[in-house]
CSV table of C-alpha atoms and ligand atoms in Angstrom, one decimal:
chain,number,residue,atom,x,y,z
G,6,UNK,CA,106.9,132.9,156.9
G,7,UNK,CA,105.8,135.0,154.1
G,8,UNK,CA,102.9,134.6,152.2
G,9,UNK,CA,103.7,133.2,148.8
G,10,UNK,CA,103.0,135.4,145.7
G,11,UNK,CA,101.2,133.8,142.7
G,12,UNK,CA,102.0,135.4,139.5
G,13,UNK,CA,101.1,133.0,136.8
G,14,UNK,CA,97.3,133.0,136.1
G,15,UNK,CA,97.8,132.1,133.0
G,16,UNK,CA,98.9,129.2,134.0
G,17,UNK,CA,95.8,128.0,136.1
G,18,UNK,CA,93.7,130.9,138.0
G,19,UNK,CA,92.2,130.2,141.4
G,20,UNK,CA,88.1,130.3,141.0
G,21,UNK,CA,86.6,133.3,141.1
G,22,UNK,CA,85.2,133.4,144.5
G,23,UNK,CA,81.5,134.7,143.1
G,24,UNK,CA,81.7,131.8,140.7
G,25,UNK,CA,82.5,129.1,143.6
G,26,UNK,CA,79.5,130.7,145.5
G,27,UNK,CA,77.6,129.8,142.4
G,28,UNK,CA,78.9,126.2,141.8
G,29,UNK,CA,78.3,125.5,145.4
G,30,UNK,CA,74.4,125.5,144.9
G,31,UNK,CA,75.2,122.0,143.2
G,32,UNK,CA,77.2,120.3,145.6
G,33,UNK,CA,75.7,116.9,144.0
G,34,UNK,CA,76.1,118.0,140.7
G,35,UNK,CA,73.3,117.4,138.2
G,36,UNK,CA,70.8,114.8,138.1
G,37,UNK,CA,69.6,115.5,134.8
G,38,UNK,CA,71.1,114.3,131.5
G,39,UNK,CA,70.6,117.5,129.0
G,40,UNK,CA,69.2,114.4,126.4
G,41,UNK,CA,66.4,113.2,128.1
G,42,UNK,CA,63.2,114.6,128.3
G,43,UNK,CA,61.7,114.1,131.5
G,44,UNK,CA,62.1,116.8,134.0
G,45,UNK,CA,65.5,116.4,135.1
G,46,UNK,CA,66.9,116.5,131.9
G,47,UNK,CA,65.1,119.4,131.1
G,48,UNK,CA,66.2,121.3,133.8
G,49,UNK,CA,70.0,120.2,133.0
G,50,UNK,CA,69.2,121.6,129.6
G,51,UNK,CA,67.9,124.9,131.0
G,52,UNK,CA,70.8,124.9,132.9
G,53,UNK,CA,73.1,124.3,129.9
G,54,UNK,CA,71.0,127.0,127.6
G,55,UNK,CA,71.4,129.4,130.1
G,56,UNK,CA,75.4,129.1,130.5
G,57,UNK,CA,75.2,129.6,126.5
G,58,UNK,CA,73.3,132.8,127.0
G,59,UNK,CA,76.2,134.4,129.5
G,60,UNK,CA,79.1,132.8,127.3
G,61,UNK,CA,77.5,134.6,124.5
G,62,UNK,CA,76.9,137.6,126.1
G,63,UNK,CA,80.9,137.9,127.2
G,64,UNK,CA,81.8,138.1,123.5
G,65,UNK,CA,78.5,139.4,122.0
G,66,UNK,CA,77.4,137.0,120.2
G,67,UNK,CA,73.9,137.5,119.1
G,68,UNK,CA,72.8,134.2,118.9
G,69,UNK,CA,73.5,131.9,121.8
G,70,UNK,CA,73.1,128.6,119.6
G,71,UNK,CA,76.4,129.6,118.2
G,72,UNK,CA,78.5,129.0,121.6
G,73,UNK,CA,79.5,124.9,121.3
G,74,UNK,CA,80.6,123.8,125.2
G,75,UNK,CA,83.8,121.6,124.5
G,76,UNK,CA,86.4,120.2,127.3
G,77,UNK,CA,88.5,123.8,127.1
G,78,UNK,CA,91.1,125.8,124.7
G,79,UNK,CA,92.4,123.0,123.3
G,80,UNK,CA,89.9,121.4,121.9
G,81,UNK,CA,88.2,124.4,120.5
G,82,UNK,CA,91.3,125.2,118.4
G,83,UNK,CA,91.1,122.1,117.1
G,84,UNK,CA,87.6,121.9,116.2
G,85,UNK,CA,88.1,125.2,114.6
G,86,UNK,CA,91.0,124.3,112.7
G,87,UNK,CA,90.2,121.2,111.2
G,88,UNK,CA,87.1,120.9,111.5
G,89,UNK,CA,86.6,123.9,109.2
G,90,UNK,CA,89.3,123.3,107.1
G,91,UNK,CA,88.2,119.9,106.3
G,92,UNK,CA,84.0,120.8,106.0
G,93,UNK,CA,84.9,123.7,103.6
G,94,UNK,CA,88.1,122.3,101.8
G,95,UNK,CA,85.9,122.6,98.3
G,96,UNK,CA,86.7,126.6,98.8
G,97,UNK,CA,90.8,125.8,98.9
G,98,UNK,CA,93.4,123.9,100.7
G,99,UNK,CA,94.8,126.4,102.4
G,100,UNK,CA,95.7,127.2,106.2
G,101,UNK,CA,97.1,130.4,107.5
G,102,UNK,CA,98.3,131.4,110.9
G,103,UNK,CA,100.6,133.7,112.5
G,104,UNK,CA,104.1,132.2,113.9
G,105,UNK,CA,103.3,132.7,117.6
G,106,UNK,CA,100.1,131.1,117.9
G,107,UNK,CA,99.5,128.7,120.8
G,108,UNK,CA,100.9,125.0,120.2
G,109,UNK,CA,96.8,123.7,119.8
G,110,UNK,CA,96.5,126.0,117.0
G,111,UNK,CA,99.8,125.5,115.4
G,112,UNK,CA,99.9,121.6,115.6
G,113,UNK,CA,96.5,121.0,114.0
G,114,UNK,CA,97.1,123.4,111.3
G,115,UNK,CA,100.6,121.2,110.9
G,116,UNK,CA,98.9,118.0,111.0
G,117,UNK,CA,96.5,119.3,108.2
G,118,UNK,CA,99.1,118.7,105.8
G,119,UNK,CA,99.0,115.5,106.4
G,120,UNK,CA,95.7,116.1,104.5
G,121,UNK,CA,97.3,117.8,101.4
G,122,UNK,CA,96.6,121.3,103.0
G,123,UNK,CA,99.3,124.0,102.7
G,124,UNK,CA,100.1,125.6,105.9
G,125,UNK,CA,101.6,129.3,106.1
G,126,UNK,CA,103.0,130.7,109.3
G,127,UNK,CA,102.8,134.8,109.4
G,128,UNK,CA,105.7,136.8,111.1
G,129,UNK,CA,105.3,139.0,113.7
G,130,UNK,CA,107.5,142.1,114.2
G,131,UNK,CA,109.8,142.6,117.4
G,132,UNK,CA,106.6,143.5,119.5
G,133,UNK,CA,104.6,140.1,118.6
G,134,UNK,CA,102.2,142.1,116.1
G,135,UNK,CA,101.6,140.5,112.7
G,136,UNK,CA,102.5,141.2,109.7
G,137,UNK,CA,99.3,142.6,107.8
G,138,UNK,CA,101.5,142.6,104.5
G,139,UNK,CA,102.7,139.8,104.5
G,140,UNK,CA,99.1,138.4,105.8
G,141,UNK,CA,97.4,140.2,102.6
G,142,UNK,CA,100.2,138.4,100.7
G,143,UNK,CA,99.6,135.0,101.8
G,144,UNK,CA,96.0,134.7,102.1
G,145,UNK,CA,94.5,133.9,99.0
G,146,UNK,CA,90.8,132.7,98.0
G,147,UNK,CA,91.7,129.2,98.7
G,148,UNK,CA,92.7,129.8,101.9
G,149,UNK,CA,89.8,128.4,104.1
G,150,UNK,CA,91.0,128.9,107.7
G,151,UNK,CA,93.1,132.2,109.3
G,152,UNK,CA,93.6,131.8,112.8
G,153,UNK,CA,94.8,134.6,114.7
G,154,UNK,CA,95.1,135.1,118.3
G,155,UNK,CA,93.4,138.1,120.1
G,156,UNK,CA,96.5,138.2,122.3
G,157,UNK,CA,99.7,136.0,123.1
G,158,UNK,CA,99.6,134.3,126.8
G,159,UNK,CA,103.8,134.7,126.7
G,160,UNK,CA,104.2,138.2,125.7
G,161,UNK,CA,100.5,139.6,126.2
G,162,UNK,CA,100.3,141.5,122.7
G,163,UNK,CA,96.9,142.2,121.4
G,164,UNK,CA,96.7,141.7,117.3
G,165,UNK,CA,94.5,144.0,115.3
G,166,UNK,CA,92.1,141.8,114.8
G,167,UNK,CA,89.8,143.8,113.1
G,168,UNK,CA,92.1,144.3,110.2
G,169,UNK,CA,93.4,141.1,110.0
G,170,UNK,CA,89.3,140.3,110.0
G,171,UNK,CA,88.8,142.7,106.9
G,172,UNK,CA,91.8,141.2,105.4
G,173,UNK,CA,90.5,137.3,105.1
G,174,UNK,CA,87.1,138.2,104.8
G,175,UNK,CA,88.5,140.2,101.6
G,176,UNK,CA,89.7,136.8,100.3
G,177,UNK,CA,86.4,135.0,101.2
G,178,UNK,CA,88.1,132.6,103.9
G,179,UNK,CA,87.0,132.3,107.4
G,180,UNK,CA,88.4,133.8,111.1
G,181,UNK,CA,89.2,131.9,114.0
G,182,UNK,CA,90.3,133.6,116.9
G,183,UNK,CA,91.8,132.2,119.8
G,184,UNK,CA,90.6,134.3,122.4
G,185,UNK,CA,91.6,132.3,125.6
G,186,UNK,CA,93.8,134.8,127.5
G,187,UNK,CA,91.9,137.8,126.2
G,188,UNK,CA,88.3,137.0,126.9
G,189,UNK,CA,87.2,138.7,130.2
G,190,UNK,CA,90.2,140.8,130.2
G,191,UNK,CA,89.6,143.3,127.3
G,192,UNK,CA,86.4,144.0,125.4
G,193,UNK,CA,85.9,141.4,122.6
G,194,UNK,CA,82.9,141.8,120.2
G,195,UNK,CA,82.3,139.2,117.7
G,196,UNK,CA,80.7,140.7,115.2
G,197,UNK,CA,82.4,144.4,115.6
G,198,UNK,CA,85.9,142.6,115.4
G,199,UNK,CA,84.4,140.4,112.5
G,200,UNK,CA,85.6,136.8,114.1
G,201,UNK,CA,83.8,133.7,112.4
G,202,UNK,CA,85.2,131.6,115.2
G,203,UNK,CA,86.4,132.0,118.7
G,204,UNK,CA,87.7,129.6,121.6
G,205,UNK,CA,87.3,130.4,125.2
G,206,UNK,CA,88.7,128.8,128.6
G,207,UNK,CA,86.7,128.6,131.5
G,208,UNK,CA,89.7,128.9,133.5
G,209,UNK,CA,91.3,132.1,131.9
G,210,UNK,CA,87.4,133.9,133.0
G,211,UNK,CA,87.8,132.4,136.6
G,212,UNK,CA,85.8,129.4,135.9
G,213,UNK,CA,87.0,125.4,136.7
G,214,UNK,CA,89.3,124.2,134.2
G,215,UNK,CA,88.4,121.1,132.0
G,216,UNK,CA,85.4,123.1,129.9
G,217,UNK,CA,85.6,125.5,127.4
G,218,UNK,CA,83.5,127.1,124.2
G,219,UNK,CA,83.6,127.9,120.5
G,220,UNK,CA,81.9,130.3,119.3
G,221,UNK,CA,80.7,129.4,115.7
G,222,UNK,CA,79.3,132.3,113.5
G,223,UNK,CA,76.1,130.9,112.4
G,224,UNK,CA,76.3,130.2,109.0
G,225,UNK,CA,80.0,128.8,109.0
G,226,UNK,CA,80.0,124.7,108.2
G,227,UNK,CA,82.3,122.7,110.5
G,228,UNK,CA,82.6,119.3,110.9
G,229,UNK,CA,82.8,117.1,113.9
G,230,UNK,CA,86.6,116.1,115.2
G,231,UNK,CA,85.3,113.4,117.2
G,232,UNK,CA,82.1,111.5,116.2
G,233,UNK,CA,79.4,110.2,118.8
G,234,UNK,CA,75.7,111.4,119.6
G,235,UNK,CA,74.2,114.9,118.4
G,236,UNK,CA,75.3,116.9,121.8
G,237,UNK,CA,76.5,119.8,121.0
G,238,UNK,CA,74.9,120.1,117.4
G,239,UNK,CA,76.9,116.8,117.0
G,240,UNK,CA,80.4,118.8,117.4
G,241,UNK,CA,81.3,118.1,120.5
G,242,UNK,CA,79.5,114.4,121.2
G,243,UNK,CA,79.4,112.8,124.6
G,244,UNK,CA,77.2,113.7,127.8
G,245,UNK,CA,77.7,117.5,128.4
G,246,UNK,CA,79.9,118.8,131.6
G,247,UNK,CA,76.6,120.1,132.8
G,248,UNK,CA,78.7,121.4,135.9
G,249,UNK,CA,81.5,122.8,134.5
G,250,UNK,CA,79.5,124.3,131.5
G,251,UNK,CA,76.6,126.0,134.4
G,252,UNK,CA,79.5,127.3,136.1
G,253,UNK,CA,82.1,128.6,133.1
G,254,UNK,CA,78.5,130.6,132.6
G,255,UNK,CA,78.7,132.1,135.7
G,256,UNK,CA,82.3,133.1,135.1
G,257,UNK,CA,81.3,134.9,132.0
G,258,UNK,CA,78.6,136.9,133.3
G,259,UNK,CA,81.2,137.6,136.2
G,260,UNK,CA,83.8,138.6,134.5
G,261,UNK,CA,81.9,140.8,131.7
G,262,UNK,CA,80.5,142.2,134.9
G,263,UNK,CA,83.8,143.1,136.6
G,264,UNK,CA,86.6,143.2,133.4
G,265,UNK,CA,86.1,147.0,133.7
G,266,UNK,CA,87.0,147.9,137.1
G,267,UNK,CA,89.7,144.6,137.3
G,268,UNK,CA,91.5,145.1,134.4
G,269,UNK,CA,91.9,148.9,135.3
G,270,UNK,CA,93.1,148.0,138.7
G,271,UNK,CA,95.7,144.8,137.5
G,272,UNK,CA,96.6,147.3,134.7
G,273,UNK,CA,98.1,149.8,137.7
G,274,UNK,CA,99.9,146.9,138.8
G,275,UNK,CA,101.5,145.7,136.0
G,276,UNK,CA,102.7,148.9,135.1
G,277,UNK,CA,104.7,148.7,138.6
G,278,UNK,CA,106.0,145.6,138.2
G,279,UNK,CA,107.5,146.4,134.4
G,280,UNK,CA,108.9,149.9,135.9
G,281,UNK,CA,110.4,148.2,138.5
G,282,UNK,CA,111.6,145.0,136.3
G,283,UNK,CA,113.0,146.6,133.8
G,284,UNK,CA,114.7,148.7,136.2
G,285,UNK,CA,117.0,145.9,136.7
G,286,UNK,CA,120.3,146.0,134.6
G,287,UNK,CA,120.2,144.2,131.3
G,288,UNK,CA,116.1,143.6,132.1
G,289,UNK,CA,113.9,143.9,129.0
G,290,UNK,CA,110.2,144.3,128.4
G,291,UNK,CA,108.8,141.3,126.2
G,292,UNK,CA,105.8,142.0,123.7
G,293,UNK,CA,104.2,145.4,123.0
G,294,UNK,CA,104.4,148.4,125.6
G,295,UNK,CA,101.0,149.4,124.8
G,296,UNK,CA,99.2,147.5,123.2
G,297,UNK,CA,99.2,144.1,125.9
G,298,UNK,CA,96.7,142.3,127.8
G,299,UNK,CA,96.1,144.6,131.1
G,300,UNK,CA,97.4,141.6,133.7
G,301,UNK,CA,100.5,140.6,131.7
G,302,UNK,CA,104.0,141.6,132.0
G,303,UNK,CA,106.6,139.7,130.4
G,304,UNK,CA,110.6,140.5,130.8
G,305,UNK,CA,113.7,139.1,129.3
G,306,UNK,CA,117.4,139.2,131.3
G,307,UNK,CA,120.6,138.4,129.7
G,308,UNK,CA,122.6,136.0,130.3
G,309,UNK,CA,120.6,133.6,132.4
G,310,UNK,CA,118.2,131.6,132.0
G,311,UNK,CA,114.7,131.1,133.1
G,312,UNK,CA,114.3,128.2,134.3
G,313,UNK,CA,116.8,129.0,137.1
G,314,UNK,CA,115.2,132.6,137.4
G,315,UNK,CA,111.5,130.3,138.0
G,316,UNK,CA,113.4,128.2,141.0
G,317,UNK,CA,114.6,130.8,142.4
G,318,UNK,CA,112.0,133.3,142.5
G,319,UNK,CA,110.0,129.9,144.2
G,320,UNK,CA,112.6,129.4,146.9
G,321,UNK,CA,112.0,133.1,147.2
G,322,UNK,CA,108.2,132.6,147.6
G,323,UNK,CA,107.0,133.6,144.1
G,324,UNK,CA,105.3,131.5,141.3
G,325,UNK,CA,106.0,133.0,138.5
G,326,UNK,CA,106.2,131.4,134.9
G,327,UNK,CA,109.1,131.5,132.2
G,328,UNK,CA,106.8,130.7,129.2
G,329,UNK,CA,103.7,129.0,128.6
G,330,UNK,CA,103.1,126.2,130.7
G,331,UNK,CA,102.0,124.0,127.7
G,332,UNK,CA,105.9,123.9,127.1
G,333,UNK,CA,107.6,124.2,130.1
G,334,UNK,CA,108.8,120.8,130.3
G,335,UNK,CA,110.5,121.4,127.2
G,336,UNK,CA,114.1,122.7,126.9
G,337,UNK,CA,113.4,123.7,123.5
G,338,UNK,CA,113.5,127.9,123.3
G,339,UNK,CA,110.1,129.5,122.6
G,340,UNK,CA,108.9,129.6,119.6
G,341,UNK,CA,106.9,133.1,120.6
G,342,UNK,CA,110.2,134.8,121.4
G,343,UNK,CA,111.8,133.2,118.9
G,344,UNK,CA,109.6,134.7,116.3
G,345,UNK,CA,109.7,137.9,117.8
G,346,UNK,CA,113.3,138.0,116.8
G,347,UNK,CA,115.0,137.0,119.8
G,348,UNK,CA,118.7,134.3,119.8
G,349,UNK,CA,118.5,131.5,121.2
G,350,UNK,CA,120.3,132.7,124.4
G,351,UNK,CA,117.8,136.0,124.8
G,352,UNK,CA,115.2,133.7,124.6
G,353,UNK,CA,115.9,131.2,127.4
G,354,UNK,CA,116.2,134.6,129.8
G,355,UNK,CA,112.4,134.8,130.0
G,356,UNK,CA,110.2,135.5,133.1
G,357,UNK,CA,106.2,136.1,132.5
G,358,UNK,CA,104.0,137.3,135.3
G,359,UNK,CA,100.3,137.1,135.2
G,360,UNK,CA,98.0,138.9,137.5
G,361,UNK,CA,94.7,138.1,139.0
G,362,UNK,CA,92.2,139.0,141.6
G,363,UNK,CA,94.8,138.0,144.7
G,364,UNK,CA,97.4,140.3,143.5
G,365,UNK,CA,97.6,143.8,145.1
G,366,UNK,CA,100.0,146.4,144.7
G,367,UNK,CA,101.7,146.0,148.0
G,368,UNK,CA,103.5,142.5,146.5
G,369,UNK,CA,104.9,144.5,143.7
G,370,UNK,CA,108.3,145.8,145.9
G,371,UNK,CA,109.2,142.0,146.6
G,372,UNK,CA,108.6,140.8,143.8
G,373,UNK,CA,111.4,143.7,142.1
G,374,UNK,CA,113.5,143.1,144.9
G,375,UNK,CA,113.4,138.7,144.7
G,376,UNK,CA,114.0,139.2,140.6
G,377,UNK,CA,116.7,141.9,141.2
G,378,UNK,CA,118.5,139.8,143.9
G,379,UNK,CA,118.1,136.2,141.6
G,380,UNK,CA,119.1,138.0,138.4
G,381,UNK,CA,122.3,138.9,140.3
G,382,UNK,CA,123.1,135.8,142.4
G,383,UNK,CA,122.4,134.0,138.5
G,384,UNK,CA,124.4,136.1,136.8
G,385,UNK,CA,127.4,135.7,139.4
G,386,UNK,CA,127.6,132.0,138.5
G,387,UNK,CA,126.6,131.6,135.1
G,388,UNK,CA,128.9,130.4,132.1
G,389,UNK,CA,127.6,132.5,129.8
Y,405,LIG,N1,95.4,128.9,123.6
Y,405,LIG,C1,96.0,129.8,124.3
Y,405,LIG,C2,96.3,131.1,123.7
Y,405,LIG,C3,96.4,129.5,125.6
Y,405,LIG,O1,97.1,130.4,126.3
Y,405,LIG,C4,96.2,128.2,126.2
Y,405,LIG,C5,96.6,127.8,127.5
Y,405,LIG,N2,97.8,128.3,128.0
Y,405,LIG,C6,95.5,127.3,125.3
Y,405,LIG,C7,95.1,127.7,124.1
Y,405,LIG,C8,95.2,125.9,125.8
Y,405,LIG,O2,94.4,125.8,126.8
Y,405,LIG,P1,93.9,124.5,127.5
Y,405,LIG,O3,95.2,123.9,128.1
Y,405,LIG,O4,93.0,124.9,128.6
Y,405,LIG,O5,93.3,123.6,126.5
């Protein structure tokens, strides 16, 4: 049998095998609770400062007390969100986004209404960028919170954040940017892209899943989502993942280490694979042709649909996504496509491949060849 192909790392990503090599030193975990003060503890907290000092180092972050440890992408949005909105709401009542953001940046800034905050949702054009005019339009001094994504995980477009950075910081409000599928593939520099706040996923840098980080600009107030003990500077209370957080270091370092020579080899790659997708009759090119995420290439076919194109490219020995896995289990069309401008029907036709470390360019001929041969054996029976 043929060895399957695993195209959706943006999904879940295998470990990076230096960073299992690492995390393997522990096999019993830690003894040490970072709280106490005996010398267990303070070799847990050694361990946690010194994952702080390689998270911080990814995104160059000067000060490593400005990296909070949280359970992963999820809850760092929401920190971000609310809990800056709601610390700093004397400055305004205002939330900004843009339309494509990830569903656990979207739903907090939704739910803050429920607070008497307004929420505005930016346009993007056809390629997924935003709207900087409509953004200068929208964002006002009482806007506290703009949160902007570095790149989309379904289309793979990278924003200008730097703009959009000069752009709120004009209005006095503060930038979050979620930076999960970006971070350790392309060059992110907090204080050269001017980003107040920034959520990372241990798994998107080759880490285990179930931890994450926000970086906080120091200086920025934010208030605690969940309330407990003072871990985490009292944002994110409970005992810290001392595991998880010593080896999502590790994956940092790692991947600031290799992101030059990776994302210049996946890059060849996916340029294969979209030549030979969109090679395909009626095969389309999602997101921006230049400006994308180095291991993301993201197609649209007519006139099928893509959870059928996902079955069969499995049967076919290929995992390969059709959106974000956060709403896969949804029949609802994507709201990313959607807002690039894409019907109903031109949405559900989506197929999203993600590379990693495992892919070579030797899978890229079957992969053409299994999407070619399910877009037409689709196409033959479909009603549309
Ligand atoms: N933000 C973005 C941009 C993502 O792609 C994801 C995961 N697909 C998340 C947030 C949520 O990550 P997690 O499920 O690890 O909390």
């Amino acid at each position: 049998m043929e060895e399957r192909i695993y195209l959706d790392h943006a999904a879940a990503m295998p470990v990076n095998p230096g960073v299992a090599r690492f995390c393997r030193q522990f096999p019993g975990g830690f003894a040490g609770n970072p709280s106490t003060i005996y010398q267990e503890g303070l070799a847990a907290q050694a361990t946690v400062a010194a994952a702080r000092e390689k998270v911080a180092a990814l995104i160059g972050a000067r000060d490593p007390a400005s990296i909070v440890f949280t359970s992963g992408a999820t809850e760092s949005n929401n920190i971000a969100i609310r809990g800056t909105a709601l610390r700093n709401r004397k400055m305004g009542e205002r939330v900004v986004t843009s339309a494509i953001e990830h569903i656990s940046v979207l739903n907090p800034a939704k739910d803050l209404q429920k607070n008497g905050f307004t929420f505005t949702e930016v346009p993007v054009d056809h390629f997924g960028v935003i709207d900087l005019d409509t953004l200068t339009a929208v964002v006002t001094p009482e806007t506290v919170v703009t949160s902007v994504h570095y790149a989309n995980n379904e289309i793979g477009t990278i924003e200008p954040i730097r703009e959009v950075a000069e752009i709120v910081h004009d209005r006095g409000g503060f930038l979050h940017v979620d930076a999960t599928d970006a971070a350790g593939r392309i060059p992110i520099d907090v204080e050269r892209d001017g980003i107040d706040l920034a959520t990372l996923s241990s798994n998107q840098l080759g880490g285990p899943d179930g931890v994450g980080a926000l970086y906080i600009r120091p200086g920025v107030r934010v208030q605690p989502v969940i309330v407990g003990g003072g871990q985490e500077r009292g944002l994110r209370p409970g005992t810290e993942n001392v595991f998880g957080i010593a080896c999502m270091g590790e994956a940092a370092r790692i991947a600031k280490e290799e992101m030059p020579g990776e994302s210049e080899r996946l890059r060849g790659i996916r340029d294969r694979l979209i030549a030979g997708i969109t090679g395909i009759e009626e095969a389309y090119l999602t997101g921006h042709p230049a400006e994308r995420l180095p291991h993301h290439a993201s197609f649209r076919f007519s006139r099928i649909e893509g959870e059928s194109i996902q079955l069969a490219m499995n049967m076919l020995g290929i995992a390969i996504a059709t959106g974000s896995a956060c709403t896969s289990r949804t029949l609802e069309a994507s709201h990313v496509l959607l807002g690039i401008g894409l019907a109903h029907d031109e949405a559900h036709g989506s197929m999203v491949a993600t590379l990693g470390r495992e892919n070579s360019p030797d899978e890229v001929p079957r992969v053409v060849s299994a999407a070619r041969e399910t877009v037409k054996r689709l196409r033959a029976i479909t009603p549309l």
